[in-house]
Structure formats: C-alpha cells, structure tokens
Coordinates of C-alpha atoms in Angstrom, one line a residue:
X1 CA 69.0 99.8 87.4
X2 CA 70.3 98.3 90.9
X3 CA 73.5 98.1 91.7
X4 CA 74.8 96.4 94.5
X5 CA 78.6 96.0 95.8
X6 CA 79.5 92.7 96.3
X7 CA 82.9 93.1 97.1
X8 CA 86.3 94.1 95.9
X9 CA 86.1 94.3 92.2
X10 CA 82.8 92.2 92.2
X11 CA 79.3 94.4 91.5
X12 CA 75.9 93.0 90.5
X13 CA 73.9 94.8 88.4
X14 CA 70.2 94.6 87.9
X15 CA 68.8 96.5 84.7
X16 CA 65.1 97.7 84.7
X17 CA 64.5 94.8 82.4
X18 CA 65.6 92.7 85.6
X19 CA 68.4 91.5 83.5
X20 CA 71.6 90.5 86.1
X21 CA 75.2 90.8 85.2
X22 CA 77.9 90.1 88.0
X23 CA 81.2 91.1 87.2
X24 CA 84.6 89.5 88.4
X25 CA 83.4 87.3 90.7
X26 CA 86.4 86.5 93.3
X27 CA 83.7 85.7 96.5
X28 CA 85.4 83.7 98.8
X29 CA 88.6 82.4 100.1
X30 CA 92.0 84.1 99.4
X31 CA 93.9 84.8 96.0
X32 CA 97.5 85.7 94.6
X33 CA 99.0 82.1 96.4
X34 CA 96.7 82.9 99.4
X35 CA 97.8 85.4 100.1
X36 CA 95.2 88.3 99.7
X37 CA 91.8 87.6 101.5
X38 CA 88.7 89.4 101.0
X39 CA 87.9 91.7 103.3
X40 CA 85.0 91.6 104.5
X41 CA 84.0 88.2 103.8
X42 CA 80.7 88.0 101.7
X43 CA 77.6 86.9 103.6
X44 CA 75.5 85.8 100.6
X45 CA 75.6 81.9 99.4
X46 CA 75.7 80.7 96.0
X47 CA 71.9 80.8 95.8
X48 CA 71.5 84.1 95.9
X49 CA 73.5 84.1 92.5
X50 CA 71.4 81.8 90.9
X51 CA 69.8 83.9 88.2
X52 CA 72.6 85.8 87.2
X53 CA 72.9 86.5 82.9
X54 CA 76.1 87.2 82.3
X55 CA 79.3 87.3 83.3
X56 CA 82.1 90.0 82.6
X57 CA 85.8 89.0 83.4
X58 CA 88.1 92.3 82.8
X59 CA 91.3 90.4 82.6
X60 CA 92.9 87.1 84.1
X61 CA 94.5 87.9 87.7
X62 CA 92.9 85.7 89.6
X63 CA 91.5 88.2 91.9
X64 CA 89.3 89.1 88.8
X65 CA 88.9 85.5 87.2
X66 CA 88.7 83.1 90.6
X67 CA 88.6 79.7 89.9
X68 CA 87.4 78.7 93.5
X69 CA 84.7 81.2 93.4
X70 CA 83.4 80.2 90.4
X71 CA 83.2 76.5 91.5
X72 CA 80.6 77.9 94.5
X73 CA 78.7 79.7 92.2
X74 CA 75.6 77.6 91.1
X75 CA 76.5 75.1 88.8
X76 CA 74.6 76.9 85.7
X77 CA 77.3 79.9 86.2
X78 CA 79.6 77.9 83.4
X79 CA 76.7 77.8 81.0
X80 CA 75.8 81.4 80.7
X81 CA 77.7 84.1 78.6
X82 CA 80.5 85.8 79.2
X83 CA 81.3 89.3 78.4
X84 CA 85.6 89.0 77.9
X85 CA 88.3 91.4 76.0
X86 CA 89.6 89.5 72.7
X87 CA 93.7 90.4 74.0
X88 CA 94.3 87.8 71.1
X89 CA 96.1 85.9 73.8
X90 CA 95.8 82.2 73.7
X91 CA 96.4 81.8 77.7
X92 CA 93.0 83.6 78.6
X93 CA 90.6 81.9 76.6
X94 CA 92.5 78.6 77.5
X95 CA 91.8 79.8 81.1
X96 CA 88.2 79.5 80.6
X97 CA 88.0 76.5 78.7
X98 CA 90.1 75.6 82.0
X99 CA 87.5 76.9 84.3
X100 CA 84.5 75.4 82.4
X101 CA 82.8 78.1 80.2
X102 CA 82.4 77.6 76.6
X103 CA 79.9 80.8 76.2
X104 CA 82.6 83.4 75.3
X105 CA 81.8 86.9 74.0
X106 CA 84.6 88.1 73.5
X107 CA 84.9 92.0 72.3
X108 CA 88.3 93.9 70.5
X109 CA 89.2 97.4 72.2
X110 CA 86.1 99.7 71.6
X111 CA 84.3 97.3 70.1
X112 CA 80.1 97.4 71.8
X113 CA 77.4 94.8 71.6
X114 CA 73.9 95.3 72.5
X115 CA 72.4 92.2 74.6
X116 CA 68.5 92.1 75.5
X117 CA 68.1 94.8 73.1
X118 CA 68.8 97.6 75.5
X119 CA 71.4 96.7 77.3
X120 CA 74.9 98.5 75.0
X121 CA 78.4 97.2 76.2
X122 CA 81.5 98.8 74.8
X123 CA 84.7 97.1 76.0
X124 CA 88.0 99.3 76.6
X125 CA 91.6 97.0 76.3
X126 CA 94.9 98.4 77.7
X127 CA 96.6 95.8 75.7
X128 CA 100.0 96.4 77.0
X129 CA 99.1 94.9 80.4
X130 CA 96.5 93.1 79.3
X131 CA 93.3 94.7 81.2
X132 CA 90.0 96.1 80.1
X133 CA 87.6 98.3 81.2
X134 CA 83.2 98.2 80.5
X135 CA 81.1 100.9 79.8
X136 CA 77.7 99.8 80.1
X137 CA 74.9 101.5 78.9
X138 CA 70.8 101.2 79.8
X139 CA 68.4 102.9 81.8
X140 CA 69.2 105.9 79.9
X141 CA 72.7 105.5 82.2
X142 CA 76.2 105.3 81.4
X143 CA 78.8 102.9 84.0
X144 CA 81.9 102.8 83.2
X145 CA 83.7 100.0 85.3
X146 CA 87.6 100.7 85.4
X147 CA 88.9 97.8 86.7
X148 CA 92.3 97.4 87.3
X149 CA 93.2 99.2 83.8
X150 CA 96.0 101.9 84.0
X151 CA 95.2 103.5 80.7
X152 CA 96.9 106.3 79.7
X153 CA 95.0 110.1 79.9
X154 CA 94.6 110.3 76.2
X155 CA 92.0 107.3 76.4
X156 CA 90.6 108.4 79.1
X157 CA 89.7 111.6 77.5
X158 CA 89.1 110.1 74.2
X159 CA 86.6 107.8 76.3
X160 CA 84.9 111.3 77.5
X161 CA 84.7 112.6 74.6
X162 CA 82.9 109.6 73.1
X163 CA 80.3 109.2 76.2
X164 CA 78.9 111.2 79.3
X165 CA 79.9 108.7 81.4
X166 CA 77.4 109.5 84.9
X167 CA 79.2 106.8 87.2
X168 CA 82.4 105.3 87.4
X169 CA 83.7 102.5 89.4
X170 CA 87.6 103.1 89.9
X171 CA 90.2 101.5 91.7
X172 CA 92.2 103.7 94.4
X173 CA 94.7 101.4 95.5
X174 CA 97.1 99.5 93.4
X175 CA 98.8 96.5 94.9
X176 CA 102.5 94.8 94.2
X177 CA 105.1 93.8 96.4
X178 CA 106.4 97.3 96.4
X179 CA 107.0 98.9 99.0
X180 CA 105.6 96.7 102.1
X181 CA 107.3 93.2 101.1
X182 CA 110.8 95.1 100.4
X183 CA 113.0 95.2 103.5
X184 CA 114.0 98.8 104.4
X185 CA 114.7 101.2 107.4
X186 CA 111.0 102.7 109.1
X187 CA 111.3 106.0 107.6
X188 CA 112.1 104.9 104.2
X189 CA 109.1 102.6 105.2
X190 CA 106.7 104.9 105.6
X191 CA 107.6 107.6 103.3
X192 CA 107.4 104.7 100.1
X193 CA 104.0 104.1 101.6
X194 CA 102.4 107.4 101.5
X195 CA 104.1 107.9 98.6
X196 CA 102.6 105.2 96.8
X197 CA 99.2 105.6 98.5
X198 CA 99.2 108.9 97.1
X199 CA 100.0 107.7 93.7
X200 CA 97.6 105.5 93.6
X201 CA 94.8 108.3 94.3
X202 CA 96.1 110.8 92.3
X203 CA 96.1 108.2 89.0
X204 CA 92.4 107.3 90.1
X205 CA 92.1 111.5 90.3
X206 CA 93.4 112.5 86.9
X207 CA 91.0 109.6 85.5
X208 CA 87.8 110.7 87.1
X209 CA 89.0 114.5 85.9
X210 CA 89.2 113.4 82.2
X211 CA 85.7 111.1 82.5
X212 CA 84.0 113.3 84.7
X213 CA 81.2 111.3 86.1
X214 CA 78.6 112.6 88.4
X215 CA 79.0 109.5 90.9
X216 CA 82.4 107.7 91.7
X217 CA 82.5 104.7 93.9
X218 CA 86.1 103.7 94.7
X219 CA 86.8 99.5 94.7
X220 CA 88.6 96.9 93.8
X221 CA 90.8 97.2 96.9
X222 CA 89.0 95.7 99.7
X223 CA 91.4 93.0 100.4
X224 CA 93.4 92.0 103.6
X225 CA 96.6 89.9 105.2
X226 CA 96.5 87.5 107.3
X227 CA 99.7 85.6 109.5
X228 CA 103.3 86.7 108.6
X229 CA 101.9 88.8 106.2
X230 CA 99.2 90.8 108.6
X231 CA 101.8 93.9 109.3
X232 CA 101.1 94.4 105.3
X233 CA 97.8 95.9 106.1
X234 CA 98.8 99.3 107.6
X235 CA 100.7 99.5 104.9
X236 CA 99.0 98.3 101.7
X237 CA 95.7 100.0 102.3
X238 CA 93.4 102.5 100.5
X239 CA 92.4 105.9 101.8
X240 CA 88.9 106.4 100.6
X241 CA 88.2 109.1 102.6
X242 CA 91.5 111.4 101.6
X243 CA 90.1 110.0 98.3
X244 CA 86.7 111.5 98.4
X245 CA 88.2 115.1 99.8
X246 CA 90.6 115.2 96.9
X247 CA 88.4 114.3 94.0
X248 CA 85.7 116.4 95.6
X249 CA 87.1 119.9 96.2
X250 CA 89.0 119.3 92.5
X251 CA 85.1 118.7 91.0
X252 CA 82.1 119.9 93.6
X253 CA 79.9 118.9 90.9
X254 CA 80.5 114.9 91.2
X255 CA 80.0 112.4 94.8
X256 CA 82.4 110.0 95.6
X257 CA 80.1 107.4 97.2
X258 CA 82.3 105.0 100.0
X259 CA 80.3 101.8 99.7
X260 CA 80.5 98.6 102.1
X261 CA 80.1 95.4 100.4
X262 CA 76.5 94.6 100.2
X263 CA 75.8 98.3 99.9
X264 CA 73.4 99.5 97.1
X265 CA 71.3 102.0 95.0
X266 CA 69.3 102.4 92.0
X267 CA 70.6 104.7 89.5
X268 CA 67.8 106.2 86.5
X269 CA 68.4 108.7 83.9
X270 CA 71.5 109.7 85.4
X271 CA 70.6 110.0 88.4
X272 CA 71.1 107.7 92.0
X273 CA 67.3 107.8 93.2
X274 CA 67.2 105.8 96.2
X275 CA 70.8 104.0 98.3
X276 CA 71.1 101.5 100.7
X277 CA 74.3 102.5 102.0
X278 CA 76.1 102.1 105.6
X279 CA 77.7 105.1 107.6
X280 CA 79.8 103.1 109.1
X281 CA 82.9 101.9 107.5
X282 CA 83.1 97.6 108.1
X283 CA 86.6 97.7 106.7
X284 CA 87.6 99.0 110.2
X285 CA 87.2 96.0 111.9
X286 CA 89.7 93.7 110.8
X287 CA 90.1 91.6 113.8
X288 CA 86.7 91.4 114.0
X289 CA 86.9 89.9 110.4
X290 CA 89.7 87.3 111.2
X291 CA 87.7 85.5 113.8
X292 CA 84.7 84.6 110.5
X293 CA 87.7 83.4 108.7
X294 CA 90.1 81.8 111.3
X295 CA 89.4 78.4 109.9
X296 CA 89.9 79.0 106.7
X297 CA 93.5 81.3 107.4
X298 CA 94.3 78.1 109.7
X299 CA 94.0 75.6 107.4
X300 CA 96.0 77.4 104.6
X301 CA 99.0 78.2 107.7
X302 CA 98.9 74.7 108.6
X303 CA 99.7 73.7 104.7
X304 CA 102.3 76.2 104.8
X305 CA 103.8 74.7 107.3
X306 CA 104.0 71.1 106.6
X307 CA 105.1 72.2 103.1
X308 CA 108.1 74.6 104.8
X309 CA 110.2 71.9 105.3
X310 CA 112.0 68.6 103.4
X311 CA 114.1 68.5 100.0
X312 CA 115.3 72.0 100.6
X313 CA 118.6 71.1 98.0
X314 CA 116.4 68.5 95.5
X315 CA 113.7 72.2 95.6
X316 CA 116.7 74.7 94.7
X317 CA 117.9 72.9 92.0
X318 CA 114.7 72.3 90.0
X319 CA 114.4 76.2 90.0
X320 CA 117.9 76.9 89.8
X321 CA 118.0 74.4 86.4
X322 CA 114.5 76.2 85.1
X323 CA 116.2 79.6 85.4
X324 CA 119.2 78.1 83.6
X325 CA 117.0 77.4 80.2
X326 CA 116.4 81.0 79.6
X327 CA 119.0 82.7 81.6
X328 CA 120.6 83.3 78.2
X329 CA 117.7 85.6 76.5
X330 CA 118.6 88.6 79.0
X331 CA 119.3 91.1 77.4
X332 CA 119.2 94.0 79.7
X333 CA 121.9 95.7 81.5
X334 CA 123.9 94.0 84.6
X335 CA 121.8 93.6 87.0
X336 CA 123.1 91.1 90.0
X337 CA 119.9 89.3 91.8
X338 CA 120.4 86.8 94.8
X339 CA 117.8 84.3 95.9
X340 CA 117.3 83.0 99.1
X341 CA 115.4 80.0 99.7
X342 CA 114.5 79.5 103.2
X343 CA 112.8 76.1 105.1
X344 CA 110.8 76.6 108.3
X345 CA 114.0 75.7 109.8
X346 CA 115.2 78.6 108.9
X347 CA 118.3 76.8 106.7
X348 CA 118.8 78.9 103.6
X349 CA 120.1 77.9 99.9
X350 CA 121.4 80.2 97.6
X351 CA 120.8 81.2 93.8
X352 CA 123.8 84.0 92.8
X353 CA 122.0 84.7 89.7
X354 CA 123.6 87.2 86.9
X355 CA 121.2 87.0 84.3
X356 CA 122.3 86.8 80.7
X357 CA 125.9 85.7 82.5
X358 CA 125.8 82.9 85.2
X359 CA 123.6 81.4 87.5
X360 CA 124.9 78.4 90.8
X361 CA 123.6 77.5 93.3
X362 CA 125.3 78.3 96.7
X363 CA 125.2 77.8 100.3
X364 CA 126.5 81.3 101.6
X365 CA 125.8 84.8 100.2
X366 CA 127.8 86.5 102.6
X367 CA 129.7 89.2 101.0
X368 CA 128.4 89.2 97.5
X369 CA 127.1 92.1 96.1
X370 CA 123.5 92.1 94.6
X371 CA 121.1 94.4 92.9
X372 CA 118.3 92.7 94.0
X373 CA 118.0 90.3 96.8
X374 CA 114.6 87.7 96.9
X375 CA 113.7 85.6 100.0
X376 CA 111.8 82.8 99.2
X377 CA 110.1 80.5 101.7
X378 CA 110.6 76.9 100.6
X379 CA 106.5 75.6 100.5
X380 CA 106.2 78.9 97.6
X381 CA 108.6 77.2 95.7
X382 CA 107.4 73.9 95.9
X383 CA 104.2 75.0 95.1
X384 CA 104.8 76.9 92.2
X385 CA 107.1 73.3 90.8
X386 CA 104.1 71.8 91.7
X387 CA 102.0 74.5 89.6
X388 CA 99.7 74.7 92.0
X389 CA 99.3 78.7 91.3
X390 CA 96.9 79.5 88.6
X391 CA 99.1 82.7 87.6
X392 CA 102.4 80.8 88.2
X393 CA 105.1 82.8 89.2
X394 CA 102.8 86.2 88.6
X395 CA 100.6 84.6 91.5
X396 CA 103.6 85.4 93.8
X397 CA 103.5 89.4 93.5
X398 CA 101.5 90.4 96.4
X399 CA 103.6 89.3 99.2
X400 CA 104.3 85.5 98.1
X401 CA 107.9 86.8 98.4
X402 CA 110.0 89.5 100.2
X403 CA 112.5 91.6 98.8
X404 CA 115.4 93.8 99.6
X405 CA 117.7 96.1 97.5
X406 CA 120.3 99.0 97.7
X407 CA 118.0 101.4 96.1
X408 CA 115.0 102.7 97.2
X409 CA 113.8 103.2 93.7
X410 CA 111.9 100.8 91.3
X411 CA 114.1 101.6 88.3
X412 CA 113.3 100.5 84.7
X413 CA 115.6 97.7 84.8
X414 CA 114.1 95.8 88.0
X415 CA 110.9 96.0 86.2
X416 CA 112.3 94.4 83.3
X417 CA 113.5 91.6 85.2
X418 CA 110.4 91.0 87.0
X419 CA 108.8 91.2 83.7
X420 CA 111.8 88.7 82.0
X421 CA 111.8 86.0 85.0
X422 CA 107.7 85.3 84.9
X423 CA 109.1 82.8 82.0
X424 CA 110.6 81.0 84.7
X425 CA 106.8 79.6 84.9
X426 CA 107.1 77.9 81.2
X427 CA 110.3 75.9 82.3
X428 CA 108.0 74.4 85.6
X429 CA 105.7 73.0 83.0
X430 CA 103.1 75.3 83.6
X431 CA 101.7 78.1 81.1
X432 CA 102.7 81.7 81.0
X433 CA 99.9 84.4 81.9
X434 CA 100.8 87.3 80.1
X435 CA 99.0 89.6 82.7
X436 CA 101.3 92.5 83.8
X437 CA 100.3 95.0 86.7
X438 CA 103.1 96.3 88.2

C-alpha cells in the first residue's frame, strides 16, 4: 500500500486494491478558535481528493473533525462512509449529521470490520477522553494509527499482544494551554517547556516500547501560531529528531521515519519498499510559511479586532449569569479563580469567581487573592456567546486564553475545574462536546 502524509494528523492511504482511505482531514485554514494553523500549508486542491473511499474520524476536536476542510473537499466527500468510534455519545454523531454525512460506521472499542474484502479495521476507544485509535490491516501489513489517544500501557501491550503491529503513526507533542499561555518568570518558562516536551516523547516512547513496530512516523503536531500568539511556537513545538535518537538507541531494531507533508512510501509484507521522502525538514521555515498564509492570518486579525471592542459590561454579564446557573454543582475543594475580560482598549472587567460559593462581577481585582487567574480578550467571549466555536468553550484550550497562577503545578483540582467549567458552553445555548485532552 501507499502512504502518503498529508499533514498533521491527516494520511492517505492507498491499498494494493487501489482502495483510498484519508483520515482526519483538517487541510486548510486554522482550528481551536483560529488559533492553530497548519503548518505547512497543503499544496494539493480538493481535486486531488476526489476518489477518496472512506473516511476515518478518531474523535471530535476539530483539528481531527474540521468542518471547513470538509466543505473544500469535493462535494461527494459527505456521501461516502465513514469509519467512527461508537463513544455512545450523542454530541459526535450529532456533529456529523451537523457536518453533512449520513454514512456512519461506527465501531465499539476493539470491535474490526473487514471492507472490500481485504481491507480488516479494528478500532481502539480510550473512552475516558473520548479518542480512538485504527489498526488497519491489508497488504499482509499492520498500521496502527494512534491519534491523539493517551491509552494507558496495559492496552497498549494488550494491543501487542493481539497484533504485530509493523508501523505506527504516533503523536509526539501534546498541546494545551499549559505551559506557554500561563504567565510565569523565564526560567520557570523554560524549564515547564522542556519538561513537558520531554513528557510528551517519553509517553509516545513507552507506547512504541509496548507495540513495537518496525517503522514509526511521528505526527499529528505540525501546527503553528501566528500574531499575539507567534512567541507560542518556540515553545509549543515537537522535537522529532531528540525523538528518533531516544526511541532508536532504546530499540535499534525499528526506524523512526521524520516525514514532510506530501512525503510518501509504499509499505508490502511488512516491509517499506520504496519512499519519497525529503531530507530537508520544511517545518523550519516558518516565516517562509507566513507569507502563503498572510491573507488568510490577516483576515482572521482584522475580525479580532473589530470584534475587541463595544458592550464590554452587556459581554461580562451574559457569561458572568451563564456561570451563575451551574456555579452551584461544584463540588470540589476551594478553589478561588478570577477572570479578566479585556477590550482592545485595554479596559478590563472582572469575574471574582468562587465556585460552588459566589460569583460578581467587578471592576478591580486588585488585592484579591486567586488560585487561578484567566485573561480573556473580549472578541473570544463574544464569540463563544455567539457560538461561533464548534467545540465551545473546549475550542479555547490552545491559546484562546492566557493564564496565570501561584503554583507552577497543574494539580488535580485545576483539572477538575477546567473539566467542570466546559458546561459553561450548555448555558450559551450551544452543545457540550464531551472531548477531554488535557
């Protein structure tokens, strides 16, 4: 079979058969409340998908499940079939009723189905944050497709003992507000940073240890900032190379394979027989990359700014009243959180919010004491009234808000609340998604 990386967590396979399956399709334009932009951008058009078969969507962040994307694709994209984890959630397949497909196969955790007679698909659910991982099987060839799914090391060696997995597509950066949108001193800075960074490879690590594929191609993590947010790439970015040394001199057997988007290979019996790979790295680049996508980054700033400004107070209260409805069902410890909502005028109103206590609005927070403390620019907010986020709230967790708290630790309790105040989405009029990947 071919295999060829499109970008990020999107990869279009080609059996022998010549049957196509393209999975998570996020191709153009930014995600996560714009702000996470491909990077690079992809240089096919929507032709060159036309005779795709099917479709697998591993869960419902919208980096996976892109609405915009899917409008390019060719118009028959909403017909065809799409391979989809059954999380026995009724905001995912209302997503895709949303989105236009009516053609859902949807599979329960290790459940497989054989399509075209040779192709075998086995689906893999991390049900607690709602994520899946593939194994496909044909060509005498086992891919298993990660995703974003954190699973735990007893699947992942139950997985391996199930399946010689011979590649493996796994994700080497995880993403989250945490630590480059939190406010903190430069060495706390950049000790968070390679502290996560290393995190992050040493999950991917322990994974590829248990599986132990011959090939492993790290992805879903080619993604960029742009504007206020561009300091955010030195600091949320993947180390592919410090990657491929560590998984390498743990297993000398296996390849890590650094691919470019548009890179490729054919894989038979196990084996990668020919590749269509770049030496050179285009990720490195990223100024280059800005000027193909100035207009587009322009036109979202230039929205951002005409929506920074006007009904700061009549903008605080609508959230301030939506938090009130549920502010009640805390029931966690005390934990003190103070939003700031911020015009392009750089006026600020306050929400001293005690959850499970009280909740005002107020127009100085000088002096009070807070466990958390949320900056909030005014056009997010009146966005996400205006549900104009497909995740809601959730769509704000990679950099759609800054933070800063006493601790430099993300303790169990901030989890919870970030976690608790998603609801906050319900009483906007908009619908919960139950995706977690914090």
């Amino acid at each position: 079979m071919k295999i060829e990386y499109i970008n990020h967590a999107c990869v279009l396979i080609t059996t022998k058969s010549n049957k196509k399956i393209l999975t998570d399709p996020w191709l153009h334009g930014p995600s996560w409340a714009n702000n996470l932009w491909l990077f690079p951008k992809s240089r096919h058009n929507s032709d060159y998908f036309k005779d795709i078969d099917y479709l697998y969507i591993s869960h419902g962040h919208e980096d996976h499940l892109h609405k915009s994307s899917i409008d390019w694709l060719p118009d028959n994209i909403k017909d065809l079939p799409v391979i989809m984890p059954d999380f026995g959630a009724k905001y995912f397949v209302d997503t895709f009723n949303k989105y236009g497909f009516s053609n859902l196969l949807m599979l329960k955790d290790e459940e497989s189905l054989v399509i075209d007679g040779d192709i075998e698909i086995k689906m893999f659910i991390n049900q607690d944050d709602h994520d899946s991982s593939l194994l496909l099987s044909t060509d005498n060839t086992n891919v298993f497709f990660q995703t974003d799914n954190l699973m735990g090391r007893d699947n992942s060696k139950r997985i391996a003992s199930n399946h010689n997995i011979n590649l493996c597509f796994t994700i080497t950066s995880q993403t989250g507000p945490f630590p480059g949108f939190y406010k903190m001193n430069e060495v706390d800075m950049g000790k968070a940073v390679i502290q996560k960074r290393e995190n992050s490879k040493v999950f991917s690590a322990n994974l590829i240890s248990d599986l132990k594929p011959k090939y492993i191609v790290p992805y879903a993590s080619d993604v960029c900032y742009f504007d206020d947010d561009f300091f955010a790439n030195s600091l949320h970015c993947d180390d592919k190379h410090g990657y491929k040394s560590l998984v390498e001199s743990d297993m000398p057997s296996s390849e890590v394979i650094i691919m470019n988007p548009h890179d490729s290979f054919i894989i038979e019996d196990g084996l990668i027989e020919t590749r269509d790979i770049k030496k050179d790295r285009v990720q490195n680049n990223l100024e280059e990359h800005y000027k193909l996508l100035k207009d587009e980054v322009d036109a979202v700033a230039l929205i951002r700014s005409k929506d920074n400004q006007g009904q700061l107070s009549e903008n605080t209260q609508v959230l301030h009243k939506a938090l009130s409805v549920f502010n009640h069902s805390w029931d966690g410890s005390s934990f003190n959180v103070i939003w700031d909502i911020k015009d392009s005028n750089n006026k600020s109103l306050y929400i001293d919010h005690r959850p499970g206590n009280s909740i005002e609005v107020i127009e100085s927070a000088d002096g009070l004491e807070y466990d958390l403390y949320i900056y909030l620019d005014l056009y997010r907010l009146k966005h996400l009234i205006n549900n104009d986020y497909a995740m809601g709230f959730l769509s704000l967790w990679n950099g759609g808000f800054k933070c800063k708290r006493n601790s430099l630790e993300y303790n169990p309790i901030e989890k919870k609340f970030w976690r608790w105040v998603r609801a906050v989405t319900l009483h906007l009029g908009g619908k919960l998604n139950d995706n977690e990947h914090s």
